[in-house]
Each structure stands twice: as C-alpha cells, then as structure tokens.
Coordinates of C-alpha atoms in Angstrom, one line a residue:
Chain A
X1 CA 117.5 182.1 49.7
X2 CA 114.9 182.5 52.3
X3 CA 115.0 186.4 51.7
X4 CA 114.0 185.4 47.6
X5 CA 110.8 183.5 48.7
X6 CA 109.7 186.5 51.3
X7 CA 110.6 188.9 47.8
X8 CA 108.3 187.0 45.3
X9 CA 105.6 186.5 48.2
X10 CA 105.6 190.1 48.9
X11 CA 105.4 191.7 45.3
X12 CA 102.6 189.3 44.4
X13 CA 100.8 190.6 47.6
X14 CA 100.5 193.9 46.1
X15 CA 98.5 193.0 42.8
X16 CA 96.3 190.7 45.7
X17 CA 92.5 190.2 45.2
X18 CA 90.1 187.8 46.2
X19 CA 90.4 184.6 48.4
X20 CA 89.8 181.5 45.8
X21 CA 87.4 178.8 46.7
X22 CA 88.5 174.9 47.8
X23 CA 87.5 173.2 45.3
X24 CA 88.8 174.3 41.6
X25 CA 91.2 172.9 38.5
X26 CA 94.8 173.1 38.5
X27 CA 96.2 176.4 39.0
X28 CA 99.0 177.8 38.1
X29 CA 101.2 179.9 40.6
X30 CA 98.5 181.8 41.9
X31 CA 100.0 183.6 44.3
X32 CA 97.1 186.3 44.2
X33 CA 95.5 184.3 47.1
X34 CA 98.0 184.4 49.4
X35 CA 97.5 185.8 52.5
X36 CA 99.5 188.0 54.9
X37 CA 99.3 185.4 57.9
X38 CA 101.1 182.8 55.4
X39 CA 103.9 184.7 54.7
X40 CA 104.5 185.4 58.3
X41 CA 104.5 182.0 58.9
X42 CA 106.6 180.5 55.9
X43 CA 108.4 177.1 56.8
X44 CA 112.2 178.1 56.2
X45 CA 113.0 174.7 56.8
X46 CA 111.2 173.3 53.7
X47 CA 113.8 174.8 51.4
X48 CA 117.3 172.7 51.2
X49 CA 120.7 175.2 50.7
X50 CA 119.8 176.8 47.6
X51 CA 121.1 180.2 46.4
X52 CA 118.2 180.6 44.1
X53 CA 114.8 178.8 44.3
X54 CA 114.6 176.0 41.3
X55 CA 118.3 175.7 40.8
X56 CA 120.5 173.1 42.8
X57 CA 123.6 173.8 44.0
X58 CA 125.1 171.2 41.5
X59 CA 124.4 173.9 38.7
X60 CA 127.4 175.0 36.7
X61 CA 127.6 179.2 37.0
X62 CA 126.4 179.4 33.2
X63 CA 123.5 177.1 34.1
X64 CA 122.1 178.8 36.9
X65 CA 122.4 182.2 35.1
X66 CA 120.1 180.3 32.5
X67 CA 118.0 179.7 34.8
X68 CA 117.8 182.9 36.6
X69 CA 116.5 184.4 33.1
X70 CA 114.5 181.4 32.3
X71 CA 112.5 182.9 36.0
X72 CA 112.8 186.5 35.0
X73 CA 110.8 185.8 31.8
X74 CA 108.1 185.3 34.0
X75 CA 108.2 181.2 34.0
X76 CA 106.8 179.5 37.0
X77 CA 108.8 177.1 38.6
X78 CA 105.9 176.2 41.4
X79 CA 102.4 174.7 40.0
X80 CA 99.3 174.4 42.1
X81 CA 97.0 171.8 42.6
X82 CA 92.8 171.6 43.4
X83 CA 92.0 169.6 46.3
X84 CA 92.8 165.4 45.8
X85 CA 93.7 166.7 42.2
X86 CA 96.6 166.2 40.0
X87 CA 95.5 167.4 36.5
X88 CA 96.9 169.7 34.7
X89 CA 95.2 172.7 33.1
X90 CA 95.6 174.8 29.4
X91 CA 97.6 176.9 31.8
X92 CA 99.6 175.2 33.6
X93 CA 100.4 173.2 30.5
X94 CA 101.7 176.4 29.0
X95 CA 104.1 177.0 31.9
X96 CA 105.2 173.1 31.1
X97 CA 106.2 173.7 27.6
X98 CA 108.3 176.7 28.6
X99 CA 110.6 174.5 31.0
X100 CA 110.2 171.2 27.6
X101 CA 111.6 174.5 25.6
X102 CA 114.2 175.7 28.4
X103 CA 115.7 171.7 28.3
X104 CA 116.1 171.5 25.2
X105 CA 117.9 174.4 24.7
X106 CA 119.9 173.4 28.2
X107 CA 120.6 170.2 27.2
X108 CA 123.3 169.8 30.1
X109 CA 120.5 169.8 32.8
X110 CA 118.1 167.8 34.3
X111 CA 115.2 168.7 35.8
X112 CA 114.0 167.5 39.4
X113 CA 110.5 167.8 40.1
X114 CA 109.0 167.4 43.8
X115 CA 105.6 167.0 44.3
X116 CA 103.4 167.8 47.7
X117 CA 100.1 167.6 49.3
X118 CA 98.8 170.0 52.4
X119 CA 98.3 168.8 55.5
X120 CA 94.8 167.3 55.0
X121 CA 94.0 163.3 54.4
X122 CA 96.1 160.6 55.1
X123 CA 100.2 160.8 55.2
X124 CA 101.0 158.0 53.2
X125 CA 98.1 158.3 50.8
X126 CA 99.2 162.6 50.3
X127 CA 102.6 160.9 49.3
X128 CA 101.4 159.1 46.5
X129 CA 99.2 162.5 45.8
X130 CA 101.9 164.1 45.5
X131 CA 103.9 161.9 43.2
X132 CA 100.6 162.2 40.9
X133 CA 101.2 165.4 40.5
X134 CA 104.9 165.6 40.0
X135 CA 104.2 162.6 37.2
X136 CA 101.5 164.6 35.7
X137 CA 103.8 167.1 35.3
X138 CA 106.6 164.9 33.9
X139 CA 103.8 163.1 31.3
X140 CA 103.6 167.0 29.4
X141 CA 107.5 167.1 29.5
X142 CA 107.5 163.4 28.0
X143 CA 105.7 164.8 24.9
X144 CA 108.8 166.7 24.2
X145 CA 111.2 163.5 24.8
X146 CA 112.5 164.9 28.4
X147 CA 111.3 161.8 30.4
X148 CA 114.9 160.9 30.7
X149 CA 116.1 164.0 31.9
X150 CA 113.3 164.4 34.8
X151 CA 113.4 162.6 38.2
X152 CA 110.5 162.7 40.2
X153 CA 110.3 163.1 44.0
X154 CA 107.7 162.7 46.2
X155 CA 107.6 164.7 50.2
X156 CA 103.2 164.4 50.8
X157 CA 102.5 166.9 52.8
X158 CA 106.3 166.1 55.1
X159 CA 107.4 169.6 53.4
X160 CA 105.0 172.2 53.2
X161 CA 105.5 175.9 52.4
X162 CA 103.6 177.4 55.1
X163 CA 102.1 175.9 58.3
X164 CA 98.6 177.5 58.0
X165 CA 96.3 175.6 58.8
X166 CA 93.6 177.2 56.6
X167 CA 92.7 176.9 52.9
X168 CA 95.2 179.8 51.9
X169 CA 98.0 177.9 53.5
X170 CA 96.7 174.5 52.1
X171 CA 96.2 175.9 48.7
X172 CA 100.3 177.2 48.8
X173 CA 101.2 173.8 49.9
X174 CA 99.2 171.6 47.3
X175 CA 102.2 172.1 44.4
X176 CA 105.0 170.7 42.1
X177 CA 108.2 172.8 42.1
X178 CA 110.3 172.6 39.3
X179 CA 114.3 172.3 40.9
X180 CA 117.2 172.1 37.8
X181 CA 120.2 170.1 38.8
Chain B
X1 CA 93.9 137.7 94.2
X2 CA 90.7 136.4 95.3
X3 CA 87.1 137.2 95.4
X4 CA 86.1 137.9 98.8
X5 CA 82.6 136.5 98.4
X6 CA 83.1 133.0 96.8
X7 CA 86.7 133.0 98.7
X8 CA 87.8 131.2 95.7
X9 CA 91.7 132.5 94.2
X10 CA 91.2 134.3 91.0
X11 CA 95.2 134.9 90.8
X12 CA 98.6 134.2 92.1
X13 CA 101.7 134.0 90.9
X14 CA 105.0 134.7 92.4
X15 CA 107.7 137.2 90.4
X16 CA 111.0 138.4 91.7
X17 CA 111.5 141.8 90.0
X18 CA 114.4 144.2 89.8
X19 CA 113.9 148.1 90.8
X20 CA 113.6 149.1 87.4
X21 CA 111.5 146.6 86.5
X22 CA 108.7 147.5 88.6
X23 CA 106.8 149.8 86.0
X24 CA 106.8 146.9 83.6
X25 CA 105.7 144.5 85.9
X26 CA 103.0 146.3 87.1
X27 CA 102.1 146.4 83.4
X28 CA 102.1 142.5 83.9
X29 CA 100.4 142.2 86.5
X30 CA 97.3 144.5 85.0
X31 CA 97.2 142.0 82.2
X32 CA 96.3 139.5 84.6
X33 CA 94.1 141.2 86.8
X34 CA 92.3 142.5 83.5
X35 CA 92.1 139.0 82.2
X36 CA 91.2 137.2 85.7
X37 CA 88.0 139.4 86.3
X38 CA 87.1 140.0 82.4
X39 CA 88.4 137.0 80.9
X40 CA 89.9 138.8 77.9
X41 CA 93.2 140.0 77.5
X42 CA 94.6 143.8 78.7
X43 CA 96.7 145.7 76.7
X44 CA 99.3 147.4 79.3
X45 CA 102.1 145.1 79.0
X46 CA 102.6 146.2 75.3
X47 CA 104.7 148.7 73.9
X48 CA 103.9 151.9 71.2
X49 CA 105.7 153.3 68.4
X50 CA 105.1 156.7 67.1
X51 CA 106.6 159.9 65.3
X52 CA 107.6 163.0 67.2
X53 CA 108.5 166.2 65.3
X54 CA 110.4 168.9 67.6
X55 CA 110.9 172.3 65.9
X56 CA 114.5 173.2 66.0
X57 CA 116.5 176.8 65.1
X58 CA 116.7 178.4 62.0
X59 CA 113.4 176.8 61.2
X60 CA 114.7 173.3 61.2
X61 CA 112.9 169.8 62.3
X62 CA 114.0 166.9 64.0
X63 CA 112.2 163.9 63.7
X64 CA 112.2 161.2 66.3
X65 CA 111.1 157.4 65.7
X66 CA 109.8 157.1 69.7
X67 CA 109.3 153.8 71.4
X68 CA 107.3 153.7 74.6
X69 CA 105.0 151.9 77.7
X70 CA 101.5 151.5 76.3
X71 CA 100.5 154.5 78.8
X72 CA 103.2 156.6 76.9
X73 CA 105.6 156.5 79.7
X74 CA 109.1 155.6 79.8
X75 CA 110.0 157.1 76.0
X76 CA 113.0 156.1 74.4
X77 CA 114.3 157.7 71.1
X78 CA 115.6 155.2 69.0
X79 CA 116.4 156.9 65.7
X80 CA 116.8 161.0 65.4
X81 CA 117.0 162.6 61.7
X82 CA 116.6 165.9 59.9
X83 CA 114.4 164.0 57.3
X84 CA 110.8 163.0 57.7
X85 CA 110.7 159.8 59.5
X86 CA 106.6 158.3 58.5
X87 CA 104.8 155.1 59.5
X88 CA 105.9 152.9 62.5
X89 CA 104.9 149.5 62.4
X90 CA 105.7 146.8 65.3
X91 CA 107.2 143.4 64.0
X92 CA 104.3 141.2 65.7
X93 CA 107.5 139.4 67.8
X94 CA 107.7 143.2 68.8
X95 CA 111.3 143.4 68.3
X96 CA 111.6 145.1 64.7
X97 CA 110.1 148.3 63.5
X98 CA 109.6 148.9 59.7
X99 CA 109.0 152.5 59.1
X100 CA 109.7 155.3 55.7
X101 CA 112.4 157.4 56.1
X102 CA 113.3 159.9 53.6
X103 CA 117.0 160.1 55.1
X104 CA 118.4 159.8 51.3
X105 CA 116.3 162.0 49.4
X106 CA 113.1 160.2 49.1
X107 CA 111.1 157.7 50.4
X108 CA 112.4 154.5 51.9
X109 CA 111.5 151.6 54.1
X110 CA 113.7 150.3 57.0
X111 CA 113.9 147.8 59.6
X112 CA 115.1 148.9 63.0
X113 CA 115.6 146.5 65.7
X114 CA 115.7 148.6 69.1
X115 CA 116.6 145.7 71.1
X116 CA 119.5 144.4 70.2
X117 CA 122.6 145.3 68.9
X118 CA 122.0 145.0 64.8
X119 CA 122.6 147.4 61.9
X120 CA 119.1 149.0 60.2
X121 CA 118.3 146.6 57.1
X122 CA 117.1 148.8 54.5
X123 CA 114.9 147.2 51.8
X124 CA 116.1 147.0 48.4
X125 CA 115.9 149.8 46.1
X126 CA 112.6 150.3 44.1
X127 CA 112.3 153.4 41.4
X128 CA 109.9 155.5 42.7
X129 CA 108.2 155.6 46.4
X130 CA 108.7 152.8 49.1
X131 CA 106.5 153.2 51.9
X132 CA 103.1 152.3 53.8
X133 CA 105.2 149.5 55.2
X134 CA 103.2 146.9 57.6
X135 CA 103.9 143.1 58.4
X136 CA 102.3 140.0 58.0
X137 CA 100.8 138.6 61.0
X138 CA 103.5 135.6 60.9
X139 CA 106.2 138.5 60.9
X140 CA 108.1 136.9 57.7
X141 CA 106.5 139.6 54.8
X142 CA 106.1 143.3 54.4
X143 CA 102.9 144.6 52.5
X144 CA 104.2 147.8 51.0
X145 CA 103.2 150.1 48.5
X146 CA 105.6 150.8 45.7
X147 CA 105.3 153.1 42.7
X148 CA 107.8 151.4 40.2
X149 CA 106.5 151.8 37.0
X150 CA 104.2 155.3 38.7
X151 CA 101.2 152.9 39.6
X152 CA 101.1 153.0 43.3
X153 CA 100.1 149.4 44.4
X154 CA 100.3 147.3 46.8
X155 CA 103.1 144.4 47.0
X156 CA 104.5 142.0 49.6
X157 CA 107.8 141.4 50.2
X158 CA 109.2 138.2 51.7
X159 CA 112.6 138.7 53.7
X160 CA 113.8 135.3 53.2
X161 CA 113.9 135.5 49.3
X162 CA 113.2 139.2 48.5
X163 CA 110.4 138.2 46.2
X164 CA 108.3 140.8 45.9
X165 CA 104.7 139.5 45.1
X166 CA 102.0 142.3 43.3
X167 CA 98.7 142.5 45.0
X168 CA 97.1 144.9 43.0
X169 CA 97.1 146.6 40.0
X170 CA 95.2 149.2 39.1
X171 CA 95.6 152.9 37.6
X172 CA 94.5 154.2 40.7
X173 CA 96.6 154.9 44.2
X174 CA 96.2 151.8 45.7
X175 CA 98.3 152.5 49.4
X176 CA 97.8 151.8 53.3
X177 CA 97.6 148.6 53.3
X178 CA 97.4 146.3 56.1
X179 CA 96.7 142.7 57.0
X180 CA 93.4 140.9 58.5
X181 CA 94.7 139.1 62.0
X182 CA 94.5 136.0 60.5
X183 CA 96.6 137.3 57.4
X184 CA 93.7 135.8 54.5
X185 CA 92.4 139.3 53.5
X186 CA 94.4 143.1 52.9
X187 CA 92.4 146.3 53.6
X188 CA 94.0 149.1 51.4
X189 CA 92.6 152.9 50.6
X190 CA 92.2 153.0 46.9
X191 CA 91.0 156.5 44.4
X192 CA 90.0 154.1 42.4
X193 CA 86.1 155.0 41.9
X194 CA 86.7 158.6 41.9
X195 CA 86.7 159.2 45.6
X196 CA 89.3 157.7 48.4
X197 CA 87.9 155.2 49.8
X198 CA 88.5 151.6 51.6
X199 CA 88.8 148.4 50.2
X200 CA 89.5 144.8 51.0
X201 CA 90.6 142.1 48.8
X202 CA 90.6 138.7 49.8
X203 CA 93.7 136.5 49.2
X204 CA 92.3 133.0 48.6
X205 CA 89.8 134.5 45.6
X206 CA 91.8 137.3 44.5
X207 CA 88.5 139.1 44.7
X208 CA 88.3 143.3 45.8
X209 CA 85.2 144.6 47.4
X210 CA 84.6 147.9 48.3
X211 CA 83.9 148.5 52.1
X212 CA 83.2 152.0 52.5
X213 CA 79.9 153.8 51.1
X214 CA 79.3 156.4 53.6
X215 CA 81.4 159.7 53.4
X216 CA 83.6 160.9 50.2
X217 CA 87.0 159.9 51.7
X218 CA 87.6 157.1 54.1
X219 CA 91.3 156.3 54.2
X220 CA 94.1 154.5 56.4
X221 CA 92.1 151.2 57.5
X222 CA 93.1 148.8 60.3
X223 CA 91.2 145.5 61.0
X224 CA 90.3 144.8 64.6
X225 CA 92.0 142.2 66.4
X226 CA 88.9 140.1 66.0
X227 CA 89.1 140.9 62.2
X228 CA 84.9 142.1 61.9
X229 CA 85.9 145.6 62.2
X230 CA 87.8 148.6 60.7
X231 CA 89.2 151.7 62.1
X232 CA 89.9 154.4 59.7
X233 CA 89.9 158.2 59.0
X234 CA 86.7 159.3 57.7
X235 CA 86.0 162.5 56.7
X236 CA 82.5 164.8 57.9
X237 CA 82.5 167.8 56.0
X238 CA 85.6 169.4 56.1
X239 CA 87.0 167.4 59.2
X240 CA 88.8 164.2 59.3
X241 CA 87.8 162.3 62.5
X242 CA 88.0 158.2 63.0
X243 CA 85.5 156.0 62.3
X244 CA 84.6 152.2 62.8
X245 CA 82.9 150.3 60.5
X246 CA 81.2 146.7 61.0
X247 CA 82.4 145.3 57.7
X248 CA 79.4 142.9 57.7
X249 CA 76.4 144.9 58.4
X250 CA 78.7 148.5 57.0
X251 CA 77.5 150.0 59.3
X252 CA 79.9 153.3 60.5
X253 CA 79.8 154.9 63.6
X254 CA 81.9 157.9 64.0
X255 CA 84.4 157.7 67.2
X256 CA 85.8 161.2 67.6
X257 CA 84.8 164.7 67.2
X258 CA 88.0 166.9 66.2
X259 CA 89.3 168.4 62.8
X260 CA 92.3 166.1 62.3
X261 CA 92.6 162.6 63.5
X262 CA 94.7 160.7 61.7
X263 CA 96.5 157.4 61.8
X264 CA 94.0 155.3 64.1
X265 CA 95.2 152.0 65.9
X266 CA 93.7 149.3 67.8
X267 CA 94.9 148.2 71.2
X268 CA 95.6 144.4 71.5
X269 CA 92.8 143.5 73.0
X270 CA 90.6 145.3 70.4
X271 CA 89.1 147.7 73.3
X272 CA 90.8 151.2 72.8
X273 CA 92.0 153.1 69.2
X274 CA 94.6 155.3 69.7
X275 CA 94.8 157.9 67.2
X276 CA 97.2 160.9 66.2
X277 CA 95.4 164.5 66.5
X278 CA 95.4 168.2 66.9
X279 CA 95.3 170.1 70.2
X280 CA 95.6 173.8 69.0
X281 CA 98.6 173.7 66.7
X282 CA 100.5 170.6 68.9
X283 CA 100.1 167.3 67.6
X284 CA 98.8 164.6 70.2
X285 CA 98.3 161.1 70.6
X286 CA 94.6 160.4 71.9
X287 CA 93.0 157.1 73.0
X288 CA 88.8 156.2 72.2
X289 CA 87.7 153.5 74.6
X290 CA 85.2 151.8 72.5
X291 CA 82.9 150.8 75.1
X292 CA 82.1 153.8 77.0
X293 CA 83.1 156.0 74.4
X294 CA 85.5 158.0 77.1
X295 CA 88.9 159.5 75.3
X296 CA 91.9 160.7 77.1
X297 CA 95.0 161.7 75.7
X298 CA 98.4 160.3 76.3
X299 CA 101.1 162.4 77.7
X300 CA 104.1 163.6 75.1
X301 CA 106.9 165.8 76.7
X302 CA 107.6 167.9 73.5
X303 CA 107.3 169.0 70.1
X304 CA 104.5 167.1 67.8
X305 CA 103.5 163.1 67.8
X306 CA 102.3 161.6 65.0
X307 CA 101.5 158.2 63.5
X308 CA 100.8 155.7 67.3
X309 CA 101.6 152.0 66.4
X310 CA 100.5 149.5 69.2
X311 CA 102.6 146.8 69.6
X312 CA 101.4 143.0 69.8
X313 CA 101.5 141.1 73.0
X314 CA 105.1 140.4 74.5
X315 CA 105.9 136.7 73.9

C-alpha cells in the first residue's frame, strides 16, 4: 500500500511546476506542489492496512474493483484545503459529484471521509478544522441524498501525510480523503 | 528554619520519611521554604501530565499519557497506545486524568485514575467529536466540546447525572474551553468573527465578550490562578509563540520567542507557564518564569512531549 502512495507521488512529480503560495481557496489534489523532500519523508504510519488507498479492507472483491476504476478515471479521493479553510471550490465540487455519482451507482457502499489539519495552530481546535472540512465535504454529497451513507471522522493534524515542517508539507497535510467501506 | 538576624523560627516541622520518599519530600519541604520567605505558595510538590510520542518501526507511533514530579523527574507511563492519545487534564483532587483518545477510531474522552486500582470510565457516546476535555474547579463536571449535530460547542457534563448542559451555540468552532478558578466564567477559542480568537462568557449573565484584539489567531486560553490573566497561543507572523493577556486593561505581552509553542499552563502558584515546543524536529516541554522572564526546559528521556498539564496542589 505504501509502495501505491510513493507511485502517485512520483508520477505527479514529473508534470511538477511552481511552489503555490499559503494562503489560497480550496484545492483540489494538487499534487503539482509537492516537493522532493516530502516524499522522502512520507509518514507510513498515517495509512491503516489498506491494499489500495480509499478502499477499506471491508470491501467485497467486486467493490474494490469499482473502486480501483472509479481512481483510474482520474477521480481524486484526497481534497486540499487553504490555510484555517474548509470551503469548497467549483473544482473540488466537481471531484464531489463524481464520488455522489460513484454511490449511487454502488449502492452497497458507504463512504468514510476523514478530515485533517497540518501541524500549525492549536491541537484540539485543528480537530474540529478538520471535521469542517470532512462536513463540508459531506454537505455536497447531501445534495445527492448520501448523507446516510457517509460517516465523518476527524484526526486534526494527529495523522499527517508527511512530517515537513514547511508549507509543501503543510499544504499535503491540510486534506479530506475519501475511504469506501 | 530561622532567620539568622531577627533569630526568630521561620519553619519547623518534623516528618519521618521512607527512602523513596525523599524526592517527594524534598518537594515538600520547598513548598514551605518558598511560602515561609515569600509568603505565597511553591509549586514543587505538584505533579504534571503530558503526551509523549516515540517513533516506532515500520513507521509506527506510540503514544504515552506520562505522569511526573513538577521538575519532570520520576516519569511514569500510565496508559501506552497506537492511537493518538491528546489533552491531559488533572482532576483538581489530582487523582483522575480526563484526556481524548482516539483508541476506537475517533475521538473520545476518558477518565483514568493512576492511583488506584479502577477501570478507565469512558464518557458516553456523542455522534461526532468528544474532546477538549477540562474539569470544573469543584472536580464534579467536565467542560467539553462536542460536535453532535456538526456545531462544535462547548458543553458540561455532570458525572453524577450525565446531564450534559450546552454552553454555547454558535455556527462557529467554539472548543478549548476551560474554567476561571473560581468556576463563574469559561474562556473558550471561538472562529466565530472570522478569525480564531479568545473569548470568555460569564456564567451568571450568560453574556460572551471577546478578549483578544491583538494578532489574527489567539487560541487555547488558560486563566491564571488568580483568575486576571490568560495564557494562550498567539500567533506573530507566521510563528505561534505564548502570550499573556491582562484581561482588564487587554493588554498582551508576548512570553516566548520560538515557532511552535503550543498548549501553555500555569503553575499553581500562578509564577511559571509551562508550555509544549519545538527544539529542532523534538518536541519539548519548556517553562517561562513570569517574573524574570528566564525559561528553561524540562528534561524528557525520549521521543516527542506534547500537551504539559500541571496538577493542583496535593490535598
């Protein structure tokens, strides 16, 4: 599983370009600004046994296979956040609907998302950050009539990708990821 | 112990003591000393609680809920886990700890008791987070903050009827809340104007004032012992460092001059903040004396500590 992150990481390193600055709107997946030293550094440990990143071990064979092409179509399954924010962008809301249209179509899974903060502010206060963000998340999927089917989990900044201590590291660790179960 | 010049006895008592009691007693007996020739109280016969994080294989953590002497000696683990363990808090009888433990999947409060012989008590289930737990000064209610219906505000619960009781409710996070000394006002970091900052609501009018004005995030207030102070994380730029604020007058006076401090604490007497920090890429545990300003940093054998809860005076 570890191996998968290191892949993705890598092959979005080669279409990399320009550090982004601190303080922007919700991204999504914008791996572009990752930088070498945050790969080196990425926090196995923040990952529970998965085989595949976004899918639970709970998942039925057929399920997971669903959701290994629901990824290959390109789908994010990790959102970033601005700084303190939790709002959700044209963007990112377009990512969103592509899970809404994934559940509906799945209708035998449900969809965990956990939200995190990086490492700066408070802990307790980056907890309930990071429960803002999962919820934002959940509010688009409520439009299509999923609330039911989406749990929401909140780790602050207890679980963060990398352990960079700079504003590429920050910036990976500000996120929602999207785990089917 | 008397003063050579008047020849008059500042101090005497007599204490048998057992061998391994001798660290504590001399704990004791600097209490005294600091209370015969100051006439206020010391803070070395007290205990800490805080979080240590040791970095295992394969890229695994263990957290520790860590219990020591107010000078960080004599540690003692008292609860070991894979998940994050977050926000010690002393019982004011100093013989309970409420912290947030995510040891089932998410966040959870608990009450330990690393005294005696008693199972963990585990607060009821709420939907959503349970954390930011921290006790009434008369020991018999939690403030926490709770996210049940995805508001995160702040509620107390009572232990002897598990009646939860809403303190505030607003659209914004409302979290970190803790009590004045004489329990009649909460201090709590609120988003609610657009920027984090500190707020405290007083529990005889119901009424919230803002504290803070200075800095765009202030967050994690304590009340000083005497109750006319807070100690918080304030923000400079892009550093986090701990600040006090003279509620009255607001005026702020920044205590530290790192990137990171977090989680600052008064001692019992009100005359040191201890406060969690960076030191390279180590977390620390530091100490601010607020008179002379000096700082010194309290020794941790390994890994990271986090989140320095100073106990009340022992009974």
């Amino acid at each position: 599983m570890i191996k998968t992150i290191f892949l993705i990481t890598t092959v979005s390193l080669l279409s990399a370009c320009s550090i982004t600055k601190d303080s922007e709107p919700a991204v999504v997946e914008d791996r572009s600004s990752v930088t070498q030293e945050s790969i080196i550094t990425l926090d196995e440990s923040s990952f529970e046994s998965q085989s595949i990143v976004g899918a639970s071990a709970s998942l039925s064979s057929a399920e997971r296979v669903a959701v290994t092409e629901l990824k290959n179509t390109g789908t994010n399954f990790i959102l970033y956040f601005s700084y303190d924010g939790f709002d959700i962008d044209e963007s990112a809301t377009a990512q969103i609907i592509k899970h809404a249209n994934f559940m509906r179509d799945n209708s035998s899974v449900n969809l965990r998302l956990e939200g995190h903060a990086d490492e700066r502010g408070t802990r307790e206060y980056n907890l309930a950050l990071g429960e803002n963000r999962a919820l934002s998340v959940k509010e688009v999927l409520g439009l299509y009539d999923l609330s039911s089917r989406v749990e929401v989990i909140s780790f602050g900044e207890e679980k963060p990708i990398t352990q960079s201590h700079d504003e590429a590291g920050w910036k990976m660790n500000r996120r929602v990821e999207f785990i089917y179960q | 112990m008397v003063d050579v010049y008047s020849k008059q006895e500042l101090y005497a008592e007599k204490i048998t003591v057992h061998d391994s009691g001798i660290r504590r007693i001399a704990h004791y007996l600097s209490d005294r000393i600091y209370f015969a020739l100051l006439g206020e109280k010391g803070s070395f016969y007290t205990r800490l609680s805080y979080i240590t994080v040791v970095n295992k294989d394969k890229g695994k953590r263990e957290y520790r809920l860590e219990i020591s002497h107010s000078d960080a000696q004599n540690p003692q683990t008292i609860l070991t886990s894979g998940s994050p363990i977050l926000s010690p808090s002393w019982s004011p009888d100093q013989e309970k700890i409420a912290y947030v433990s995510f040891e089932n999947g998410r966040s959870e409060v608990f009450i330990r008791y690393p005294f005696v012989r008693r199972k963990t008590q585990k607060l009821p289930y709420f939907d959503g987070i349970a954390s930011a737990p921290s006790w009434h000064p008369n020991g018999e209610s939690l403030l926490l903050t709770l996210s049940k219906d995805g508001n995160k505000d702040i509620y107390s619960y009572h232990f002897k009827n598990d009646k939860l009781t809403r303190l505030t409710k607003d659209t914004a996070i409302d979290t970190e809340a803790s009590y004045s000394p004489d329990g009649k006002r909460i201090v709590f970091t609120s988003n609610r104007s657009g920027q984090v900052q500190i707020y405290i609501k007083d529990l005889s009018s119901n009424k919230i004032n803002r504290a803070t004005f200075e800095g765009r995030y202030n967050a994690k207030a304590v009340f000083s012992p005497d109750g006319k102070t807070l100690a918080m994380v304030h923000r400079v730029d892009k550093d986090y460092r701990i600040a006090l604020l003279d509620i009255k007058s607001r005026d702020l006076t920044i205590m530290t001059e790192n990137q990171l401090d977090e989680s600052p604490f008064f001692s019992p007497n009100g005359g040191m903040i201890i406060f969690a920090t960076n030191r390279g890429d180590r977390g620390v545990l530091s100490v601010v004396s607020l008179l002379g300003r000096e700082t010194f940093e309290l020794a941790s054998k390994e890994g990271e500590v986090r989140e320095p809860n100073w106990s009340h005076y022992s009974r």
